[in-house]
PDB file of C-alpha atoms in Angstrom:
ATOM      1  CA  UNK A   5      48.285 106.280 140.466  1.00 50.00           C
ATOM      2  CA  UNK A   6      49.038 103.365 138.163  1.00 55.00           C
ATOM      3  CA  UNK A   7      48.819 105.617 135.168  1.00 54.00           C
ATOM      4  CA  UNK A   8      51.454 107.981 136.672  1.00 58.00           C
ATOM      5  CA  UNK A   9      53.885 105.152 137.388  1.00 62.00           C
ATOM      6  CA  UNK A  10      53.451 103.778 133.883  1.00 62.00           C
ATOM      7  CA  UNK A  11      53.981 107.199 132.392  1.00 64.00           C
ATOM      8  CA  UNK A  12      57.074 107.757 134.621  1.00 66.00           C
ATOM      9  CA  UNK A  13      58.483 104.381 133.519  1.00 71.00           C
ATOM     10  CA  UNK A  14      57.815 105.295 129.910  1.00 77.00           C
ATOM     11  CA  UNK A  15      59.619 108.616 130.423  1.00 74.00           C
ATOM     12  CA  UNK A  16      62.549 106.821 132.037  1.00 75.00           C
ATOM     13  CA  UNK A  17      62.760 104.343 129.169  1.00 79.00           C
ATOM     14  CA  UNK A  18      62.527 107.162 126.640  1.00 77.00           C
ATOM     15  CA  UNK A  19      65.341 109.065 128.408  1.00 71.00           C
ATOM     16  CA  UNK A  20      67.459 105.918 128.573  1.00 74.00           C
ATOM     17  CA  UNK A  21      66.995 105.322 124.866  1.00 74.00           C
ATOM     18  CA  UNK A  22      67.622 108.961 124.065  1.00 74.00           C
ATOM     19  CA  UNK A  23      70.783 109.186 126.178  1.00 72.00           C
ATOM     20  CA  UNK A  24      71.963 105.834 124.866  1.00 76.00           C
ATOM     21  CA  UNK A  25      71.528 107.077 121.294  1.00 76.00           C
ATOM     22  CA  UNK A  26      73.344 110.340 122.125  1.00 79.00           C
ATOM     23  CA  UNK A  27      76.196 108.409 123.754  1.00 75.00           C
ATOM     24  CA  UNK A  28      76.445 106.047 120.797  1.00 78.00           C
ATOM     25  CA  UNK A  29      76.460 108.935 118.343  1.00 74.00           C
ATOM     26  CA  UNK A  30      79.141 110.728 120.364  1.00 74.00           C
ATOM     27  CA  UNK A  31      81.300 107.587 120.406  1.00 72.00           C
ATOM     28  CA  UNK A  32      80.918 107.148 116.655  1.00 73.00           C
ATOM     29  CA  UNK A  33      81.805 110.799 116.098  1.00 72.00           C
ATOM     30  CA  UNK A  34      84.823 110.471 118.386  1.00 66.00           C
ATOM     31  CA  UNK A  35      85.913 107.316 116.580  1.00 64.00           C
ATOM     32  CA  UNK A  36      85.622 109.034 113.181  1.00 64.00           C
ATOM     33  CA  UNK A  37      87.552 112.044 114.456  1.00 62.00           C
ATOM     34  CA  UNK A  38      90.261 109.813 115.934  1.00 58.00           C
ATOM     35  CA  UNK A  39      90.619 107.878 112.678  1.00 57.00           C
ATOM     36  CA  UNK A  40      90.713 111.159 110.753  1.00 56.00           C
ATOM     37  CA  UNK A  41      93.385 112.516 113.104  1.00 56.00           C
ATOM     38  CA  UNK A  42      95.477 109.361 112.836  1.00 58.00           C
ATOM     39  CA  UNK A  43      95.198 109.397 109.050  1.00 63.00           C
ATOM     40  CA  UNK A  44      96.160 113.068 108.863  1.00 68.00           C
ATOM     41  CA  UNK A  45      99.078 112.385 111.182  1.00 79.00           C
ATOM     42  CA  UNK A  46     100.172 109.468 109.002  1.00 82.00           C
ATOM     43  CA  UNK A  47      99.887 111.540 105.825  1.00 85.00           C
ATOM     44  CA  UNK A  48     101.894 114.336 107.479  1.00 86.00           C
ATOM     45  CA  UNK A  49     104.562 111.815 108.454  1.00 86.00           C
ATOM     46  CA  UNK A  50     104.763 110.538 104.857  1.00 88.00           C
ATOM     47  CA  UNK A  51     105.122 114.063 103.489  1.00 89.00           C
ATOM     48  CA  UNK A  52     107.668 115.039 106.171  1.00 88.00           C
ATOM     49  CA  UNK A  53     109.722 111.941 105.445  1.00 88.00           C
ATOM     50  CA  UNK A  54     109.645 112.654 101.692  1.00 90.00           C
ATOM     51  CA  UNK A  55     110.751 116.230 102.275  1.00 91.00           C
ATOM     52  CA  UNK A  56     113.511 115.094 104.657  1.00 90.00           C
ATOM     53  CA  UNK A  57     114.866 112.903 101.847  1.00 92.00           C
ATOM     54  CA  UNK A  58     114.636 115.935  99.534  1.00 93.00           C
ATOM     55  CA  UNK A  59     112.229 114.120  97.217  1.00 92.00           C
ATOM     56  CA  UNK A  60     109.444 115.695  95.219  1.00 92.00           C
ATOM     57  CA  UNK A  61     106.041 114.142  94.673  1.00 90.00           C
ATOM     58  CA  UNK A  62     107.098 113.569  91.067  1.00 90.00           C
ATOM     59  CA  UNK A  63     110.002 111.400  92.323  1.00 91.00           C
ATOM     60  CA  UNK A  64     107.794 108.992  94.207  1.00 90.00           C
ATOM     61  CA  UNK A  65     105.998 107.144  91.366  1.00 88.00           C
ATOM     62  CA  UNK A  66     109.299 105.812  90.031  1.00 89.00           C
ATOM     63  CA  UNK A  67     110.316 104.732  93.532  1.00 89.00           C
ATOM     64  CA  UNK A  68     107.110 102.922  94.420  1.00 90.00           C
ATOM     65  CA  UNK A  69     105.485 101.971  91.125  1.00 89.00           C
ATOM     66  CA  UNK A  70     102.219 103.895  91.207  1.00 88.00           C
ATOM     67  CA  UNK A  71     101.099 106.797  89.027  1.00 88.00           C
ATOM     68  CA  UNK A  72     101.802 110.388  90.034  1.00 89.00           C
ATOM     69  CA  UNK A  73      98.142 111.298  90.465  1.00 90.00           C
ATOM     70  CA  UNK A  74      97.510 108.349  92.759  1.00 89.00           C
ATOM     71  CA  UNK A  75     100.468 109.255  94.942  1.00 89.00           C
ATOM     72  CA  UNK A  76      99.418 112.928  95.125  1.00 89.00           C
ATOM     73  CA  UNK A  77      95.892 111.906  96.094  1.00 88.00           C
ATOM     74  CA  UNK A  78      97.198 109.552  98.772  1.00 86.00           C
ATOM     75  CA  UNK A  79      99.515 112.140 100.276  1.00 85.00           C
ATOM     76  CA  UNK A  80      96.827 114.849 100.221  1.00 84.00           C
ATOM     77  CA  UNK A  81      93.826 113.034 101.629  1.00 81.00           C
ATOM     78  CA  UNK A  82      94.103 109.390 100.838  1.00 78.00           C
ATOM     79  CA  UNK A  83      93.281 106.291 102.782  1.00 81.00           C
ATOM     80  CA  UNK A  84      95.952 103.909 101.478  1.00 84.00           C
ATOM     81  CA  UNK A  85      95.607 100.136 101.628  1.00 87.00           C
ATOM     82  CA  UNK A  86      98.257  98.397 103.683  1.00 88.00           C
ATOM     83  CA  UNK A  87     100.163  97.134 100.645  1.00 89.00           C
ATOM     84  CA  UNK A  88     100.213 100.673  99.161  1.00 88.00           C
ATOM     85  CA  UNK A  89     101.403 102.044 102.507  1.00 88.00           C
ATOM     86  CA  UNK A  90     104.186  99.459 102.571  1.00 91.00           C
ATOM     87  CA  UNK A  91     105.230 100.509  99.035  1.00 90.00           C
ATOM     88  CA  UNK A  92     105.299 104.149 100.096  1.00 90.00           C
ATOM     89  CA  UNK A  93     107.342 103.327 103.167  1.00 90.00           C
ATOM     90  CA  UNK A  94     109.801 101.338 101.088  1.00 91.00           C
ATOM     91  CA  UNK A  95     110.095 104.237  98.665  1.00 91.00           C
ATOM     92  CA  UNK A  96     110.909 106.490 101.608  1.00 91.00           C
ATOM     93  CA  UNK A  97     113.527 104.099 102.982  1.00 90.00           C
ATOM     94  CA  UNK A  98     111.259 103.399 105.935  1.00 89.00           C
ATOM     95  CA  UNK A  99     109.260 100.556 107.474  1.00 88.00           C
ATOM     96  CA  UNK A 100     105.636 100.328 108.526  1.00 86.00           C
ATOM     97  CA  UNK A 101     105.430  99.031 112.069  1.00 84.00           C
ATOM     98  CA  UNK A 102     103.132  98.824 115.037  1.00 83.00           C
ATOM     99  CA  UNK A 103     104.598 100.430 118.114  1.00 82.00           C
ATOM    100  CA  UNK A 104     103.125  99.391 121.474  1.00 86.00           C
ATOM    101  CA  UNK A 105     101.710 102.404 123.263  1.00 84.00           C
ATOM    102  CA  UNK A 106     103.904 101.794 126.300  1.00 88.00           C
ATOM    103  CA  UNK A 107     107.013 102.023 124.046  1.00 86.00           C
ATOM    104  CA  UNK A 108     105.856 105.005 121.956  1.00 83.00           C
ATOM    105  CA  UNK A 109     107.565 107.661 124.105  1.00 86.00           C
ATOM    106  CA  UNK A 110     110.867 105.770 123.987  1.00 87.00           C
ATOM    107  CA  UNK A 111     110.650 105.479 120.185  1.00 84.00           C
ATOM    108  CA  UNK A 112     109.786 109.133 119.821  1.00 81.00           C
ATOM    109  CA  UNK A 113     112.649 110.087 122.140  1.00 85.00           C
ATOM    110  CA  UNK A 114     115.045 107.972 120.060  1.00 86.00           C
ATOM    111  CA  UNK A 115     113.831 109.705 116.901  1.00 80.00           C
ATOM    112  CA  UNK A 116     114.201 113.151 118.492  1.00 80.00           C
ATOM    113  CA  UNK A 117     117.713 112.419 119.761  1.00 83.00           C
ATOM    114  CA  UNK A 118     118.715 111.272 116.273  1.00 71.00           C
ATOM    115  CA  UNK A 119     118.618 114.923 115.176  1.00 58.00           C
ATOM    116  CA  UNK A 120     117.848 114.259 111.533  1.00 53.00           C
ATOM    117  CA  UNK A 121     114.536 112.580 112.471  1.00 44.00           C
ATOM    118  CA  UNK A 122     114.881 110.238 109.516  1.00 47.00           C
ATOM    119  CA  UNK A 123     114.928 106.756 110.984  1.00 45.00           C
ATOM    120  CA  UNK A 124     115.312 104.644 114.056  1.00 44.00           C
ATOM    121  CA  UNK A 125     118.909 103.786 114.878  1.00 44.00           C
ATOM    122  CA  UNK A 126     119.567 100.272 113.595  1.00 47.00           C
ATOM    123  CA  UNK A 127     122.530  98.327 114.843  1.00 48.00           C
ATOM    124  CA  UNK A 128     124.756  97.546 111.900  1.00 49.00           C
ATOM    125  CA  UNK A 129     127.112  94.584 112.100  1.00 52.00           C
ATOM    126  CA  UNK A 130     130.741  95.557 112.525  1.00 57.00           C
ATOM    127  CA  UNK A 131     132.591  94.471 109.396  1.00 55.00           C
ATOM    128  CA  UNK A 132     135.730  96.526 109.999  1.00 59.00           C
ATOM    129  CA  UNK A 133     137.904  93.522 111.023  1.00 60.00           C
ATOM    130  CA  UNK A 134     136.635  91.563 108.024  1.00 57.00           C
ATOM    131  CA  UNK A 135     137.363  94.496 105.698  1.00 57.00           C
ATOM    132  CA  UNK A 136     140.873  94.867 107.144  1.00 59.00           C
ATOM    133  CA  UNK A 137     141.497  91.153 106.610  1.00 58.00           C
ATOM    134  CA  UNK A 138     140.353  91.402 102.979  1.00 55.00           C
ATOM    135  CA  UNK A 139     142.523  94.439 102.320  1.00 60.00           C
ATOM    136  CA  UNK A 140     145.556  92.505 103.626  1.00 64.00           C
ATOM    137  CA  UNK A 141     144.899  89.397 101.496  1.00 64.00           C
ATOM    138  CA  UNK A 142     142.051  89.796  98.989  1.00 58.00           C
ATOM    139  CA  UNK A 143     142.461  86.157  97.809  1.00 62.00           C
ATOM    140  CA  UNK A 144     142.043  84.605 101.235  1.00 63.00           C
ATOM    141  CA  UNK A 145     139.132  82.204 101.406  1.00 60.00           C
ATOM    142  CA  UNK A 146     138.252  82.530  97.739  1.00 57.00           C
ATOM    143  CA  UNK A 147     138.868  78.865  96.850  1.00 61.00           C
ATOM    144  CA  UNK A 148     137.991  77.377 100.213  1.00 60.00           C
ATOM    145  CA  UNK A 149     134.842  75.296 100.561  1.00 58.00           C
ATOM    146  CA  UNK A 150     133.978  76.690 104.009  1.00 52.00           C
ATOM    147  CA  UNK A 151     135.988  74.381 106.306  1.00 52.00           C
ATOM    148  CA  UNK A 152     139.112  76.283 107.269  1.00 51.00           C
ATOM    149  CA  UNK A 153     140.648  73.378 109.224  1.00 53.00           C
ATOM    150  CA  UNK A 154     140.270  70.876 106.382  1.00 52.00           C
ATOM    151  CA  UNK A 155     143.515  71.834 104.523  1.00 53.00           C
ATOM    152  CA  UNK A 156     142.320  70.127 101.349  1.00 51.00           C
ATOM    153  CA  UNK A 157     141.867  66.632 102.901  1.00 50.00           C
TER     154      UNK A 157
END
């Protein structure tokens, strides 16, 4: 009887170890697939952005300062370092940013509603009044030291 219990416990431990190993392997495989998917998605975004700007792969090295072969490799299957990714984004008139998951749908909706799908809408300061003022008197404020109420005193 004791031998049966010991053997049953050994079987249970073996099954626990086996299932634990299978679960760990499955998690590692899932993690690798997720990273691969995210990298492919990122590489597709880089290529899509380049094409949207009507740029060729040969145009990118001059824009970002890396050799043509390195850029082609990165766009095809690369795993760019963060600083290289920032250079590529800058060359594509874009920014690298982390988007919280809870805001992702709003960001994607904003990109979709943009139509051109080229960038997030940024609020630009309104300089129209300032431009009108300069066109009326281009010399205004040129010799002032910043204090308009000083009147030279």
